[in-house]
Coordinates of N, CA and C in Angstrom, one line a residue:
R1 N -13.2 1.6 -3.6 CA -13.4 0.9 -4.3 C -12.1 -0.1 -4.0
L2 N -12.0 -1.7 -3.9 CA -11.1 -2.6 -3.3 C -9.9 -1.9 -4.2
A3 N -10.2 -2.2 -5.3 CA -9.2 -2.1 -6.6 C -8.3 -0.9 -6.7
D4 N -8.8 0.4 -6.2 CA -8.4 1.4 -6.0 C -7.3 1.4 -4.8
V5 N -7.8 0.6 -3.7 CA -6.8 0.5 -2.5 C -5.2 0.0 -2.9
G6 N -5.8 -0.7 -3.9 CA -4.4 -1.8 -4.7 C -3.9 -1.4 -5.3
E7 N -4.3 -0.5 -6.3 CA -3.5 0.4 -6.7 C -3.0 1.6 -6.8
F8 N -3.0 1.9 -5.7 CA -2.7 2.8 -4.9 C -1.6 2.4 -4.3
I9 N -1.6 1.2 -3.4 CA 0.0 0.9 -3.0 C 0.9 0.2 -4.2
K10 N 0.5 -0.2 -4.9 CA 1.1 -0.5 -6.0 C 2.4 0.9 -6.4
N11 N 1.1 1.6 -6.5 CA 1.8 3.0 -7.1 C 2.9 3.6 -6.9
Q12 N 2.4 3.3 -4.9 CA 3.5 4.1 -4.3 C 4.7 2.9 -3.7
R13 N 4.3 1.9 -4.2 CA 5.6 1.0 -4.2 C 6.7 1.0 -5.5
E14 N 6.0 1.4 -6.6 CA 6.6 1.5 -7.7 C 8.1 3.1 -7.1
V15 N 6.9 4.1 -6.9 CA 7.6 5.7 -6.9 C 8.7 5.4 -5.9
A16 N 8.1 4.1 -4.9 CA 9.6 3.9 -4.3 C 10.5 3.1 -4.3
S17 N 10.5 3.0 -5.8 CA 11.0 1.5 -6.5 C 11.3 0.4 -5.9
M18 N 10.2 -0.1 -5.2 CA 10.6 -1.3 -4.1 C 9.9 -2.0 -4.9
S19 N 10.7 -3.5 -4.8 CA 9.7 -4.9 -5.5 C 8.7 -5.1 -4.6
V20 N 7.8 -5.8 -5.1 CA 6.7 -6.3 -3.9 C 7.5 -7.2 -3.3
R21 N 8.7 -8.0 -3.5 CA 9.0 -9.0 -2.5 C 9.6 -8.2 -1.2
R22 N 10.6 -7.4 -1.5 CA 10.5 -5.6 -0.8 C 9.8 -5.2 0.4
L23 N 8.7 -5.2 -0.3 CA 7.6 -4.4 -0.1 C 7.0 -5.9 1.2
A24 N 6.7 -6.7 0.8 CA 6.2 -7.7 1.6 C 7.1 -7.8 2.7
N25 N 8.0 -7.6 2.6 CA 9.6 -8.4 3.8 C 9.3 -7.3 4.4
L26 N 9.3 -5.8 4.1 CA 8.9 -4.5 5.4 C 7.4 -4.8 6.1
A27 N 6.7 -5.0 4.9 CA 5.4 -5.0 5.6 C 5.2 -6.0 6.5
N28 N 5.7 -7.2 6.1 CA 5.4 -8.7 7.1 C 4.6 -9.5 6.9
I29 N 4.2 -9.6 5.6 CA 3.4 -10.3 5.1 C 4.2 -10.8 3.5
S30 N 3.1 -12.0 3.3 CA 3.6 -12.6 2.0 C 3.2 -12.0 0.8
N31 N 4.2 -12.3 -0.1 CA 4.3 -11.9 -1.1 C 2.6 -12.1 -1.9
P32 N 2.4 -13.6 -2.2 CA 1.0 -13.7 -2.4 C 0.1 -12.9 -2.6
Y33 N 0.3 -12.5 -1.0 CA -1.0 -11.5 -0.3 C -0.9 -10.2 -0.7
L34 N 0.3 -10.0 -0.4 CA 0.5 -8.1 -1.2 C 0.3 -8.8 -2.7
S35 N 0.5 -9.3 -3.3 CA 0.8 -9.3 -4.8 C -1.4 -9.3 -5.1
Q36 N -2.0 -10.0 -4.3 CA -3.5 -10.1 -4.4 C -4.3 -9.0 -3.9
I37 N -3.8 -8.0 -2.6 CA -4.2 -6.7 -2.6 C -3.9 -5.5 -3.7
E38 N -2.7 -5.8 -4.1 CA -2.1 -4.8 -5.1 C -3.5 -5.2 -6.2
R39 N -3.8 -6.4 -6.9 CA -4.7 -6.8 -7.9 C -6.1 -6.7 -7.3
G40 N -6.8 -6.1 -6.0 CA -7.8 -5.8 -5.6 C -8.6 -7.3 -5.1
L41 N -7.9 -8.1 -5.3 CA -8.1 -9.7 -4.9 C -8.9 -10.0 -3.7
R42 N -7.7 -9.3 -2.4 CA -7.9 -9.4 -1.1 C -8.2 -7.7 -0.6
K43 N -9.0 -8.2 0.7 CA -9.2 -6.9 1.7 C -8.6 -7.0 3.0
P44 N -7.2 -6.0 2.9 CA -6.3 -6.0 3.9 C -7.1 -5.5 5.1
S45 N -6.7 -6.1 6.5 CA -7.1 -5.5 7.5 C -6.6 -4.3 7.5
A46 N -7.3 -3.4 8.3 CA -6.7 -2.2 9.2 C -4.9 -2.2 9.5
D47 N -5.1 -3.4 10.3 CA -4.0 -3.4 10.9 C -2.9 -3.4 9.7
I48 N -3.0 -4.8 8.3 CA -2.3 -4.9 7.5 C -1.9 -3.6 6.6
L49 N -2.6 -3.0 6.7 CA -2.7 -1.7 5.8 C -1.9 -0.3 6.4
Q50 N -1.9 -0.8 7.8 CA -0.8 0.4 8.5 C 0.4 -0.4 8.3
Q51 N 0.8 -1.6 8.4 CA 2.3 -2.1 8.4 C 2.8 -1.5 7.4
I52 N 2.1 -2.1 6.0 CA 2.5 -1.7 4.7 C 2.7 -0.1 4.4
A53 N 2.0 0.7 4.9 CA 1.9 2.5 5.3 C 3.4 2.3 6.0
R54 N 3.9 2.1 7.0 CA 4.8 2.5 7.7 C 5.8 1.8 6.7
A55 N 5.9 0.5 6.0 CA 6.9 0.4 4.8 C 6.9 1.1 4.1
L56 N 5.7 2.1 3.4 CA 6.3 2.5 2.6 C 6.3 3.5 2.8
K57 N 6.5 4.5 4.0 CA 6.9 5.4 4.7 C 5.6 6.3 4.3
I58 N 4.9 6.1 4.1 CA 3.4 7.3 4.1 C 2.7 7.2 5.5
S59 N 1.8 8.3 5.5 CA 1.2 8.6 6.4 C -0.1 7.8 6.6
A60 N -0.7 7.7 5.2 CA -1.9 7.1 5.2 C -2.0 6.1 4.1
I61 N -3.2 5.2 4.3 CA -3.7 4.3 2.9 C -4.9 4.8 2.1
P62 N -5.1 4.9 1.3 CA -6.9 5.4 1.0 C -7.4 4.1 1.8
A63 N -9.0 4.7 2.2 CA -9.6 3.5 2.9 C -10.7 3.5 1.6
A64 N -11.1 2.4 1.4 CA -11.9 1.8 0.9 C -13.3 2.2 1.8
T65 N -13.9 2.6 0.5 CA -15.4 3.2 1.2 C -16.8 2.5 0.5
S66 N -18.0 2.5 0.6 CA -18.8 2.2 -0.3 C -18.8 2.4 -1.9
S67 N -18.7 4.0 -1.8 CA -18.9 4.6 -3.3 C -17.3 5.1 -4.1
Q68 N -16.1 5.4 -3.1 CA -14.7 6.2 -3.6 C -14.0 5.7 -2.5
A69 N -12.8 5.8 -3.0 CA -11.6 5.6 -2.0 C -11.4 7.3 -1.5
K70 N -11.0 7.3 0.2 CA -10.6 8.6 0.0 C -9.2 8.7 0.2
M71 N -8.3 9.3 -0.6 CA -7.0 9.5 0.1 C -6.4 10.7 1.1
T72 N -5.7 10.5 1.3 CA -5.5 11.0 2.7 C -3.6 10.7 2.8
I73 N -3.4 11.7 1.9 CA -1.6 10.9 1.9 C -0.3 12.3 1.6
T74 N 0.6 12.1 2.5 CA 1.9 12.7 3.0 C 3.1 11.7 3.0
R75 N 3.7 12.0 1.9 CA 4.8 11.3 1.4 C 5.9 11.6 2.5
F76 N 7.0 11.2 3.3 CA 7.9 12.3 4.4 C 8.7 11.1 3.8
M77 N 9.3 10.5 2.4 CA 10.5 9.7 2.3 C 11.3 10.6 1.1
A78 N 12.5 10.7 1.8 CA 13.8 10.9 1.2 C 13.5 12.5 0.9
G79 N 12.9 13.5 2.1 CA 12.7 14.9 2.0 C 11.8 15.0 0.9
R80 N 11.0 14.2 0.0 CA 10.2 15.2 -0.5 C 8.7 14.8 -0.3
F81 N 7.6 15.5 -0.3 CA 6.5 15.6 -0.2 C 5.2 15.7 -1.5
A82 N 4.3 14.8 -1.5 CA 3.4 14.8 -2.6 C 2.1 15.1 -2.0

C-alpha cells in the first residue's frame, strides 16, 4: 500500500534523526511533497524514491504493490546494518 511506503520513509528519516526539511533538501524535493508522501497522499515516481533512498543512505525503499509493500532494506549508515 502507498501508506506503507510513506510510513517506511518516515521511519527511516526518524532513525536517521533527520527533519522533513533536511531530507527534502537532500533529496531535492519540496517539504510539502515529502510530507504528502510520508502521509500516503502522494505516489512518488521511481526516480523520487531513488533520490529519497540516496538521501537516507539506504539501498531500497519498499515497492508498493497491489497487495502489500515488499521491503528489501539494507542500511549502511554510520556502520550499522539492519
